[in-house]
Coordinates of C-alpha atoms in Angstrom, one line a residue:
Chain R
M1 CA -33.4 -25.2 27.0
N2 CA -31.5 -22.2 25.7
R3 CA -28.3 -24.0 26.5
L4 CA -29.3 -27.0 24.4
I5 CA -29.7 -24.8 21.3
P6 CA -25.9 -24.4 20.7
L7 CA -25.4 -28.1 21.2
L8 CA -28.1 -29.0 18.7
L9 CA -26.7 -26.4 16.3
A10 CA -23.2 -27.8 16.6
L11 CA -24.4 -31.3 15.9
V12 CA -26.2 -30.1 12.8
L13 CA -23.1 -28.2 11.7
A14 CA -20.9 -31.2 12.4
S15 CA -23.2 -33.3 10.2
V16 CA -23.2 -30.7 7.4
A17 CA -19.4 -30.3 7.7
S18 CA -18.8 -34.1 7.6
Q19 CA -21.0 -34.5 4.5
T20 CA -19.3 -31.5 2.8
L21 CA -15.9 -32.9 3.5
A22 CA -17.0 -36.4 2.3
Q23 CA -18.4 -34.9 -0.9
E24 CA -15.2 -33.0 -1.7
Q25 CA -13.2 -36.1 -1.1
D26 CA -15.5 -38.1 -3.3
Y27 CA -14.9 -36.1 -6.4
P28 CA -11.8 -35.8 -8.5
N29 CA -9.8 -32.7 -8.8
V30 CA -10.2 -30.8 -12.0
N31 CA -6.5 -31.2 -12.7
E32 CA -6.8 -35.0 -12.6
L33 CA -10.1 -35.8 -14.3
P34 CA -10.6 -39.6 -14.8
V35 CA -12.1 -41.0 -18.0
K36 CA -15.9 -40.8 -17.6
Q37 CA -18.6 -43.0 -19.2
S38 CA -21.9 -41.6 -20.3
M39 CA -25.0 -42.5 -18.4
Q40 CA -26.1 -45.3 -20.8
G41 CA -22.6 -46.4 -21.5
V42 CA -22.7 -45.2 -25.1
Y43 CA -19.7 -42.9 -24.9
T44 CA -16.5 -42.5 -23.0
L45 CA -15.0 -39.1 -22.5
A46 CA -11.5 -38.0 -21.5
A47 CA -10.9 -34.4 -20.6
R48 CA -7.7 -32.4 -20.2
P49 CA -7.7 -28.8 -19.2
S50 CA -5.4 -26.4 -21.0
L51 CA -4.3 -24.8 -17.7
Q52 CA -2.3 -27.1 -15.4
P53 CA -3.2 -26.4 -12.7
V54 CA -6.6 -24.8 -13.4
R55 CA -6.6 -21.4 -11.7
L56 CA -9.6 -19.6 -10.3
N57 CA -11.0 -16.8 -12.6
A58 CA -8.8 -17.8 -15.5
M59 CA -10.4 -18.3 -18.9
H60 CA -9.2 -21.6 -20.5
Y61 CA -10.3 -24.6 -22.6
W62 CA -10.4 -28.3 -22.3
V63 CA -9.3 -30.9 -24.9
L64 CA -11.9 -33.7 -25.0
Q65 CA -11.5 -37.2 -26.5
L66 CA -14.8 -39.0 -27.3
T67 CA -14.9 -42.7 -27.9
D68 CA -17.7 -45.2 -28.1
A69 CA -18.2 -48.6 -26.3
D70 CA -15.8 -50.2 -28.8
N71 CA -13.2 -47.6 -28.0
A72 CA -13.5 -46.1 -31.5
A73 CA -13.2 -42.4 -31.9
V74 CA -16.5 -40.6 -32.3
S75 CA -16.4 -37.7 -34.7
N76 CA -19.3 -35.5 -35.9
A77 CA -20.8 -35.4 -32.4
R78 CA -22.8 -32.4 -31.4
F79 CA -23.0 -31.3 -27.8
K80 CA -25.2 -29.3 -25.5
I81 CA -23.4 -28.2 -22.3
D82 CA -24.7 -26.9 -19.0
G83 CA -23.4 -26.9 -15.5
G84 CA -22.8 -25.0 -12.3
M85 CA -22.1 -25.5 -8.6
P86 CA -24.8 -27.9 -7.4
G87 CA -24.1 -27.0 -3.8
H88 CA -24.8 -23.4 -4.3
G89 CA -27.6 -23.5 -6.8
H90 CA -26.0 -21.4 -9.5
G91 CA -24.9 -22.1 -13.0
L92 CA -21.6 -21.6 -14.9
P93 CA -20.2 -18.0 -15.0
T94 CA -19.7 -18.3 -18.7
S95 CA -21.5 -19.9 -21.7
P96 CA -18.9 -22.4 -22.9
A97 CA -19.2 -24.3 -26.2
I98 CA -17.7 -27.5 -27.7
V99 CA -16.1 -27.3 -31.2
P100 CA -14.4 -30.1 -33.2
G101 CA -10.7 -30.5 -32.7
D102 CA -7.9 -31.6 -35.0
A103 CA -7.9 -35.3 -34.5
P104 CA -10.7 -38.0 -34.9
G105 CA -12.8 -37.9 -31.8
E106 CA -11.2 -34.8 -30.5
Y107 CA -13.1 -31.7 -29.4
V108 CA -12.3 -28.5 -27.7
L109 CA -14.5 -27.2 -24.9
R110 CA -14.0 -23.4 -25.1
G111 CA -14.9 -20.6 -22.8
L112 CA -14.5 -22.1 -19.3
R113 CA -13.8 -20.0 -16.3
F114 CA -14.4 -21.1 -12.7
N115 CA -14.9 -18.2 -10.3
M116 CA -15.2 -20.0 -7.0
S117 CA -13.6 -22.9 -5.1
G118 CA -15.7 -26.0 -4.6
I119 CA -17.6 -28.8 -6.4
W120 CA -18.5 -28.0 -10.0
E121 CA -20.6 -29.9 -12.4
L122 CA -20.7 -30.1 -16.2
R123 CA -23.6 -31.8 -17.9
L124 CA -23.2 -32.8 -21.5
E125 CA -25.8 -34.0 -24.0
I126 CA -24.0 -35.8 -26.8
D127 CA -25.5 -36.8 -30.2
D128 CA -23.5 -38.1 -33.1
G129 CA -26.5 -38.8 -35.4
D130 CA -26.7 -42.5 -34.8
R131 CA -26.6 -42.4 -31.0
S132 CA -27.0 -40.1 -28.1
D133 CA -26.4 -40.1 -24.4
K134 CA -25.9 -37.8 -21.5
L135 CA -22.7 -37.4 -19.4
Q136 CA -22.1 -35.7 -16.1
L137 CA -18.8 -34.6 -14.8
L138 CA -18.4 -33.6 -11.1
F139 CA -15.1 -32.3 -10.0
V140 CA -13.4 -30.0 -7.4
V141 CA -11.8 -26.7 -8.3
E142 CA -9.4 -25.2 -5.8
D143 CA -7.6 -21.9 -5.6
T144 CA -4.1 -23.1 -6.3
T145 CA -2.2 -19.8 -6.2
G146 CA -1.4 -20.4 -2.5
N147 CA 0.3 -23.7 -3.0
Chain P
M1 CA -25.4 -40.7 7.1
S2 CA -22.2 -42.2 6.0
V3 CA -19.2 -40.8 7.6
R4 CA -15.6 -41.7 7.0
P5 CA -13.6 -42.9 10.0
G6 CA -11.3 -39.9 9.7
L7 CA -14.2 -37.6 10.2
W8 CA -15.2 -38.9 13.6
S9 CA -12.6 -36.7 15.1
L10 CA -14.2 -33.7 13.5
L11 CA -17.6 -34.7 14.8
W12 CA -16.3 -35.2 18.3
L13 CA -14.5 -31.8 18.1
C14 CA -17.8 -30.2 17.2
V15 CA -19.6 -31.9 20.1
F16 CA -16.8 -30.8 22.4
M17 CA -17.2 -27.2 21.2
A18 CA -20.9 -27.3 21.7
V19 CA -20.4 -28.5 25.3
A20 CA -17.9 -25.8 25.8
A21 CA -20.3 -23.2 24.4
C22 CA -23.0 -24.4 26.9
S23 CA -20.6 -23.9 29.8
Q24 CA -20.2 -20.2 28.9
S25 CA -22.5 -17.4 30.0
D26 CA -25.2 -16.3 27.6
D27 CA -23.8 -12.8 27.3
Q28 CA -20.3 -14.0 26.3
A29 CA -18.4 -11.2 24.5
A30 CA -14.9 -12.5 24.7
V31 CA -12.5 -10.7 22.4
A32 CA -9.7 -13.0 21.2
T33 CA -6.6 -12.9 23.2
A34 CA -4.7 -15.7 21.4
P35 CA -4.2 -16.0 17.7
P36 CA -5.7 -19.0 15.9
Q37 CA -3.7 -22.1 15.0
W38 CA -3.9 -22.4 11.2
T39 CA -4.5 -25.7 9.5
D40 CA -2.6 -26.5 6.3
E41 CA -5.8 -26.0 4.3
E42 CA -6.4 -22.6 5.8
L43 CA -2.8 -21.6 5.1
T44 CA -3.2 -22.5 1.5
V45 CA -6.3 -20.3 1.2
I46 CA -4.6 -17.5 3.1
R47 CA -1.6 -17.6 0.8
S48 CA -3.9 -17.5 -2.2
L49 CA -5.0 -14.0 -1.1
S50 CA -1.6 -12.5 -0.8
L51 CA -0.6 -9.8 -3.2
R52 CA 2.7 -11.6 -3.7
N53 CA 0.7 -14.2 -5.7
L54 CA -0.8 -11.6 -8.0
P55 CA -0.2 -12.9 -11.6
P56 CA 1.2 -10.6 -14.3
L57 CA -1.3 -8.2 -15.9
P58 CA -3.6 -9.9 -18.3
V59 CA -2.9 -9.0 -22.0
S60 CA -5.2 -6.4 -23.4
A61 CA -5.5 -7.9 -26.9
S62 CA -7.9 -5.2 -28.1
N63 CA -5.4 -2.4 -27.4
R64 CA -2.0 -2.8 -29.0
H65 CA -0.8 0.3 -27.1
A66 CA -1.8 -0.9 -23.7
D67 CA 1.7 -1.4 -22.4
H68 CA 3.5 1.5 -24.1
D69 CA 4.9 4.1 -21.8
S70 CA 4.1 6.9 -24.2
A71 CA 0.5 5.8 -24.3
A72 CA 0.4 5.6 -20.5
K73 CA 1.8 9.2 -20.2
L74 CA -0.7 10.5 -22.6
G75 CA -3.5 8.7 -20.8
Q76 CA -2.4 10.1 -17.5
Q77 CA -2.6 13.6 -19.0
L78 CA -6.1 12.9 -20.4
F79 CA -7.2 11.3 -17.2
F80 CA -6.7 14.6 -15.3
D81 CA -7.8 17.0 -18.1
T82 CA -11.0 18.8 -17.5
R83 CA -11.2 20.0 -21.1
L84 CA -12.6 16.5 -21.8
S85 CA -16.0 17.6 -20.5
A86 CA -18.9 19.7 -21.7
N87 CA -18.4 22.4 -19.0
G88 CA -14.6 22.2 -18.8
K89 CA -14.8 21.3 -15.1
V90 CA -14.9 17.5 -15.1
S91 CA -12.1 15.0 -15.5
C92 CA -11.8 11.3 -14.7
A93 CA -10.0 12.4 -11.6
S94 CA -13.0 14.4 -10.4
C95 CA -14.5 11.1 -9.2
H96 CA -11.5 8.8 -9.3
Q97 CA -9.4 10.9 -7.0
P98 CA -5.8 9.6 -6.5
Q99 CA -5.7 10.7 -2.8
Q100 CA -8.8 8.7 -2.1
D101 CA -7.6 5.5 -3.8
F102 CA -9.3 6.7 -6.9
T103 CA -12.7 6.9 -5.3
D104 CA -14.6 10.0 -4.2
G105 CA -16.0 9.2 -0.7
L106 CA -19.6 9.8 -2.0
P107 CA -22.4 7.3 -2.1
R108 CA -22.8 8.1 -5.8
G109 CA -20.5 10.0 -8.1
V110 CA -21.1 13.6 -9.2
G111 CA -19.9 14.8 -12.6
I112 CA -21.9 17.3 -14.6
A113 CA -24.7 16.0 -12.4
A114 CA -25.3 13.2 -9.9
V115 CA -25.1 9.7 -11.3
D116 CA -26.7 6.4 -10.1
R117 CA -23.7 4.4 -9.2
H118 CA -20.9 4.5 -6.6
T119 CA -17.5 5.4 -7.9
M120 CA -15.3 2.3 -8.0
S121 CA -11.6 2.3 -7.1
L122 CA -9.2 1.9 -10.0
I123 CA -6.4 0.1 -8.1
G124 CA -5.8 -3.2 -9.8
V125 CA -8.7 -2.5 -12.2
A126 CA -6.8 -3.9 -15.2
Y127 CA -7.2 -7.4 -13.9
S128 CA -10.9 -7.4 -14.4
P129 CA -12.3 -8.7 -17.7
W130 CA -15.4 -6.6 -17.2
L131 CA -15.8 -3.0 -16.2
F132 CA -18.5 -0.9 -14.6
W133 CA -20.7 -2.4 -11.9
D134 CA -22.8 -4.2 -14.5
G135 CA -19.8 -5.2 -16.7
R136 CA -21.1 -3.3 -19.8
A137 CA -17.6 -2.7 -21.0
D138 CA -15.2 -5.6 -21.9
S139 CA -12.0 -3.5 -21.8
L140 CA -10.6 -0.6 -19.9
W141 CA -10.4 1.5 -23.0
R142 CA -14.0 0.9 -23.8
Q143 CA -15.0 1.7 -20.3
A144 CA -13.2 5.0 -20.4
L145 CA -15.4 6.1 -23.3
G146 CA -18.6 5.6 -21.4
P147 CA -18.4 8.4 -18.9
L148 CA -17.1 10.8 -21.5
E149 CA -20.3 10.6 -23.5
D150 CA -22.7 10.3 -20.5
G151 CA -24.7 13.5 -20.1
R152 CA -24.4 13.4 -16.3
E153 CA -20.7 12.6 -16.2
H154 CA -18.4 14.4 -18.7
G155 CA -21.3 15.3 -20.9
G156 CA -19.3 15.9 -24.1
T157 CA -19.4 14.4 -27.5
R158 CA -16.9 12.5 -29.8
T159 CA -16.1 15.4 -32.0
R160 CA -15.6 17.7 -29.1
Y161 CA -13.0 15.4 -27.6
A162 CA -11.4 14.7 -31.0
H163 CA -11.0 18.5 -31.4
V164 CA -9.3 18.7 -27.9
I165 CA -6.8 16.1 -29.0
A166 CA -6.1 17.8 -32.3
K167 CA -5.6 21.1 -30.6
H168 CA -3.7 20.2 -27.4
Y169 CA -2.2 16.7 -27.9
R170 CA -1.3 16.5 -31.5
D171 CA 2.4 15.6 -31.0
A172 CA 1.8 13.2 -28.2
Y173 CA -1.0 11.5 -30.3
A174 CA 1.3 11.2 -33.2
D175 CA 4.0 9.7 -31.0
V176 CA 1.7 7.1 -29.5
F177 CA -0.4 6.2 -32.5
G178 CA 2.0 6.8 -35.3
T179 CA -0.3 9.0 -37.4
T180 CA -2.3 12.2 -37.4
A181 CA -4.4 11.4 -40.4
E182 CA -7.6 11.1 -38.5
L183 CA -6.8 14.4 -36.7
D184 CA -6.3 16.1 -40.0
A185 CA -9.8 14.9 -41.1
L186 CA -11.4 16.9 -38.2
K187 CA -10.9 20.4 -39.5
D188 CA -14.3 21.0 -41.0
L189 CA -16.3 18.9 -38.6
P190 CA -18.8 20.3 -36.1
P191 CA -17.4 21.4 -32.7
S192 CA -19.8 19.0 -30.9
A193 CA -21.5 16.0 -32.5
G194 CA -22.0 12.5 -31.3
P195 CA -24.6 9.7 -31.2
L196 CA -25.3 10.2 -27.5
G197 CA -25.4 14.0 -27.6
N198 CA -28.5 16.2 -27.4
L199 CA -30.7 16.5 -30.5
D200 CA -28.5 19.1 -32.2
E201 CA -25.4 17.1 -31.6
L202 CA -27.1 13.9 -32.7
T203 CA -28.4 15.5 -35.9
A204 CA -24.9 16.9 -36.6
W205 CA -23.4 13.5 -36.1
E206 CA -25.9 11.9 -38.5
Q207 CA -25.2 14.5 -41.1
M208 CA -21.5 13.7 -41.1
D209 CA -20.4 11.3 -43.8
A210 CA -19.2 7.8 -42.9
D211 CA -15.5 8.5 -43.4
D212 CA -15.6 11.5 -41.0
R213 CA -17.5 9.5 -38.4
D214 CA -14.9 6.8 -38.7
A215 CA -12.1 9.3 -38.2
V216 CA -13.7 10.7 -35.1
N217 CA -14.4 7.2 -33.8
Q218 CA -10.8 6.3 -34.3
V219 CA -9.6 9.3 -32.3
F220 CA -12.2 8.6 -29.6
A221 CA -11.2 5.0 -29.3
N222 CA -7.5 6.0 -29.1
I223 CA -8.4 8.4 -26.2
G224 CA -9.7 5.3 -24.4
K225 CA -6.7 3.2 -25.3
A226 CA -4.3 5.8 -23.9
M227 CA -6.4 6.0 -20.7
E228 CA -6.3 2.2 -20.5
A229 CA -2.5 2.3 -20.8
Y230 CA -2.4 4.7 -17.9
Q231 CA -4.8 2.8 -15.7
R232 CA -2.9 -0.4 -16.2
R233 CA -0.2 1.3 -14.1
L234 CA -2.5 1.7 -11.1
L235 CA -1.3 -1.4 -9.3
P236 CA -2.0 -2.4 -5.7
R237 CA 0.8 -2.1 -3.1
P238 CA 1.3 -4.6 -0.2
S239 CA -0.8 -4.2 2.9
R240 CA -0.2 -5.3 6.5
F241 CA -2.1 -8.5 5.7
D242 CA 0.4 -9.3 2.9
D243 CA 3.3 -8.9 5.3
Y244 CA 1.5 -11.2 7.7
V245 CA 1.2 -13.9 5.0
E246 CA 4.9 -13.5 4.3
A247 CA 5.7 -13.9 8.0
L248 CA 3.6 -17.1 8.1
A249 CA 5.3 -18.5 5.0
A250 CA 8.7 -17.8 6.6
N251 CA 7.5 -19.6 9.7
E252 CA 8.1 -16.5 11.8
P253 CA 5.1 -16.6 14.2
D254 CA 6.3 -13.7 16.4
R255 CA 6.6 -11.4 13.5
A256 CA 3.2 -12.6 12.2
N257 CA 1.6 -12.0 15.5
A258 CA 3.1 -8.5 15.8
L259 CA 1.6 -7.6 12.4
L260 CA -2.0 -8.8 13.0
S261 CA -3.7 -8.7 16.3
P262 CA -5.6 -11.9 17.5
D263 CA -8.9 -10.3 16.6
E264 CA -7.7 -9.5 13.1
Q265 CA -6.4 -13.0 12.7
H266 CA -9.7 -14.5 13.9
G267 CA -11.4 -12.1 11.5
L268 CA -9.3 -13.6 8.7
R269 CA -10.3 -17.1 9.8
L270 CA -14.0 -16.1 9.6
F271 CA -13.3 -14.5 6.2
I272 CA -12.0 -17.7 4.7
G273 CA -14.3 -20.0 6.8
A274 CA -17.6 -19.4 8.5
A275 CA -18.4 -16.2 6.7
D276 CA -17.4 -17.7 3.4
C277 CA -16.3 -14.3 2.0
T278 CA -13.7 -16.0 -0.3
H279 CA -16.6 -17.5 -2.2
C280 CA -16.6 -14.3 -4.3
H281 CA -13.8 -12.2 -2.7
N282 CA -11.0 -14.6 -3.7
G283 CA -7.5 -14.3 -5.2
P284 CA -4.9 -11.6 -4.5
L285 CA -7.3 -8.8 -5.3
L286 CA -10.0 -10.4 -3.2
S287 CA -12.5 -10.4 -6.1
N288 CA -13.5 -12.9 -8.7
N289 CA -14.6 -9.8 -10.8
D290 CA -17.9 -11.7 -11.5
F291 CA -21.5 -10.7 -11.0
H292 CA -23.6 -11.7 -8.0
N293 CA -27.0 -10.8 -6.6
T294 CA -26.4 -10.0 -2.9
A295 CA -29.7 -8.3 -2.3
I296 CA -28.3 -4.8 -2.5
A297 CA -30.7 -3.2 -5.0
T298 CA -33.7 -1.4 -3.5
A299 CA -37.2 -1.2 -4.9
D300 CA -37.0 2.6 -5.5
E301 CA -33.6 2.4 -7.1
F302 CA -33.8 0.3 -10.2
T303 CA -36.0 -1.6 -12.5
L304 CA -35.9 -5.3 -12.9
G305 CA -33.5 -5.2 -15.7
E306 CA -30.6 -3.4 -14.0
G307 CA -27.4 -5.1 -13.1
R308 CA -25.7 -7.7 -15.2
L309 CA -28.8 -8.6 -17.1
R310 CA -28.6 -5.2 -18.8
G311 CA -24.8 -5.0 -18.7
V312 CA -24.4 -8.2 -20.7
H313 CA -26.9 -7.0 -23.3
L314 CA -24.9 -3.8 -23.7
V315 CA -21.4 -5.4 -23.7
K316 CA -22.2 -7.5 -26.7
Q317 CA -23.1 -4.4 -28.8
G318 CA -21.2 -1.7 -30.4
E319 CA -18.1 -0.8 -32.4
F320 CA -15.9 -0.4 -29.3
S321 CA -16.0 -4.1 -28.1
C322 CA -13.2 -6.6 -28.4
L323 CA -14.9 -7.8 -31.6
G324 CA -15.7 -4.4 -32.9
T325 CA -14.3 -2.2 -35.6
Y326 CA -11.8 -0.3 -33.4
S327 CA -10.4 -3.3 -31.6
D328 CA -6.8 -4.5 -32.3
A329 CA -7.7 -8.1 -31.3
E330 CA -8.3 -11.2 -33.4
P331 CA -11.7 -12.9 -32.6
D332 CA -9.8 -15.7 -30.8
D333 CA -8.4 -13.1 -28.4
C334 CA -11.9 -12.2 -27.3
M335 CA -12.8 -15.3 -25.4
E336 CA -14.5 -13.6 -22.4
L337 CA -16.9 -11.7 -24.8
R338 CA -17.5 -14.7 -27.1
Y339 CA -18.4 -17.0 -24.3
V340 CA -20.0 -14.5 -22.0
K341 CA -22.9 -15.7 -19.9
D342 CA -25.9 -13.9 -21.3
K343 CA -28.8 -15.9 -20.0
G344 CA -30.1 -17.0 -16.6
A345 CA -31.9 -15.7 -13.6
E346 CA -28.6 -15.2 -11.8
L347 CA -28.0 -12.1 -14.0
V348 CA -31.0 -10.3 -12.5
S349 CA -29.8 -7.5 -10.2
A350 CA -26.3 -9.0 -10.1
F351 CA -23.4 -6.6 -9.7
R352 CA -19.6 -7.0 -9.9
T353 CA -17.6 -8.1 -6.9
P354 CA -15.3 -5.2 -6.0
T355 CA -11.8 -5.6 -4.8
L356 CA -11.4 -5.4 -1.0
R357 CA -7.9 -3.9 -1.3
N358 CA -8.1 -0.6 0.6
V359 CA -11.8 -1.3 1.4
A360 CA -11.6 0.3 4.9
R361 CA -10.8 3.7 3.4
T362 CA -13.1 3.6 0.4
A363 CA -16.5 4.0 2.0
P364 CA -19.3 4.1 1.3
Y365 CA -20.0 0.7 -0.2
M366 CA -21.9 -1.2 -2.8
H367 CA -22.9 -0.1 -6.3
H368 CA -25.4 2.4 -4.9
G369 CA -23.4 3.5 -2.0
N370 CA -26.0 2.0 0.3
F371 CA -23.8 1.4 3.3
S372 CA -21.6 4.0 5.0
S373 CA -19.6 1.6 7.1
L374 CA -18.1 -1.8 7.0
E375 CA -20.1 -2.7 10.1
Q376 CA -23.2 -2.2 8.0
V377 CA -21.8 -4.3 5.1
V378 CA -20.9 -7.2 7.4
A379 CA -24.3 -7.0 9.1
H380 CA -26.0 -7.2 5.7
Y381 CA -24.2 -10.4 4.8
V382 CA -24.9 -11.9 8.2
T383 CA -28.6 -11.3 8.0
A384 CA -28.8 -12.1 4.3
P385 CA -32.1 -10.4 3.4
D386 CA -34.1 -11.5 0.4
S387 CA -33.5 -9.6 -2.8
V388 CA -36.1 -7.2 -4.1
F389 CA -35.3 -8.3 -7.7
G390 CA -34.3 -11.8 -8.6
K391 CA -32.8 -14.3 -6.1
S392 CA -30.1 -13.4 -3.7
E393 CA -27.1 -15.8 -3.5
L394 CA -26.7 -15.0 0.2
L395 CA -27.4 -17.4 3.1
P396 CA -27.6 -16.2 6.7
L397 CA -24.3 -16.6 8.5
E398 CA -23.7 -17.9 12.0
V399 CA -21.5 -15.0 12.9
D400 CA -22.1 -13.3 16.2
A401 CA -21.6 -9.6 17.1
D402 CA -18.0 -10.1 18.3
Q403 CA -17.1 -12.1 15.2
Q404 CA -18.5 -9.3 13.1
K405 CA -16.2 -6.9 14.8
Q406 CA -13.3 -9.3 14.1
L407 CA -14.3 -9.5 10.4
V408 CA -14.2 -5.7 10.2
A409 CA -10.9 -5.6 12.0
F410 CA -9.5 -8.0 9.4
L411 CA -10.8 -5.9 6.5
H412 CA -8.8 -2.9 7.9
T413 CA -5.5 -5.0 7.4
L414 CA -6.1 -4.8 3.6
N415 CA -5.2 -1.1 3.4
E416 CA -2.1 -0.5 1.4
K417 CA 1.0 0.6 3.3
P418 CA 2.4 4.0 2.4
A419 CA 4.6 3.9 -0.7
E420 CA 8.3 3.9 0.1
V421 CA 8.9 5.8 -3.1
A422 CA 6.2 8.2 -4.4
D423 CA 4.3 6.5 -7.3
A424 CA 4.1 9.1 -10.1
W425 CA 1.1 7.3 -11.6
R426 CA -0.9 8.0 -8.5
A427 CA -0.8 11.8 -9.0
S428 CA -1.7 14.3 -11.8
P429 CA 1.1 14.7 -14.3
T430 CA 1.5 18.4 -13.2
A431 CA 1.8 17.4 -9.6
A432 CA 4.4 14.8 -10.5
E433 CA 6.6 17.2 -12.4

């Protein structure tokens, strides 16, 4: 029986490893974030990090472009932001905030820093007075200094 | 379970490994005789840890003198000067000893009296946005001021230190900061007064007028700024591990294998893999300089509020922050402080990740000096006990006794090699002369 334990353990580890790998492959890299629609389809968000590539432990910001279902720029939106590493059960290492940018529908997400490699999540609650919706971004951050 | 076709090979590999494990004896204790074969993904992570990928020093926006040589030289003199203490016997170098990689070999530091925290190394310290184990300082210059006023460390007061500068460092001060106006204002001020002094010193401080307090604060801040300029020169030197990475990058396996033994290389594989040390100990300094609860605090040691929860409360206060009166920064330069994480259960009993550069020769370990050996540290992370306060981020590791030895062996490869040319910043200014 004792000899079966490593076998069962390896099978469990293989299952976990395969799921982890599949997950990382399923999410975009932070440097190539696709345009994302909010959960009810009210908004569309494009995000571009100021650092290319994003480095671990480096403070930076993202430029956001918010449009509605008619592809019109959404100004005057207010945001709540939260997030973390869902696989590790902890939140963001900073308290980022979103402020208006220079162009219609443009915003700046300030105060981002990722301190670990892996899958990260940002959850946004968006409200422009007339409409509101939630939006989730899941993406992979890697340590790129070794590339 | 949905598994991509390309992953079946991984699954079969794991099954094969399990069968192989079953065929070995239960008391297997094989020490590696062959080095690992690295995957491209592993090589990327390994390269990310190399000192040769260390970025330039981050700008210290709150200190316009941070990169001036004259400030660094003044800071070096102040760092080793025992006159900057209440009893004339304590300098920064009393605990941050150059010959011990700027640590002291003690579980917890001893200045005027014993303190609660282990002395951190200063090698590469300028790369961290937060200082102290709980990050209660947001710059090196602000950090330097803390121990000076702590009754158990240097034990002195702001006016005492300002008088030392006026008496012994007037010319150097004028050379660095371009004025002696605030030194001239000290003439009639009490010999020892400050907001953190004893009752007499506090009373004397409160009886000073606002302009005088401002002049003293300016001198005090400038002491810290010179010390920061000095400590920015304490940069890490390459280790045997860094040479190994260079040999791998040059595709010279024989040289690589001569630099690190098979056990050390397998320890590296565990470090970046099964033991997941790079979760926090990442980048060329092997630290994310962030705060984590790894179940180190003990019940008799601290109250619930210790660690980052208290540190973040303190760092947002005071005139010596990046956003404070004596900062040279614009508010937009203070992004770390402005967007600091100040809420959340993760801050409870969380302490800063230290660098692992020179870790094998900077025992004991952890913020309280709890562990005297790396073996104890690794065993702690393998067993992953629950935290007394808050929730530990650790998960138990599947790392056996031999693998723990390999991890420790790898950590020894992070010791700096001896300097080819003596580094004058790593000695007292009198010794360097």
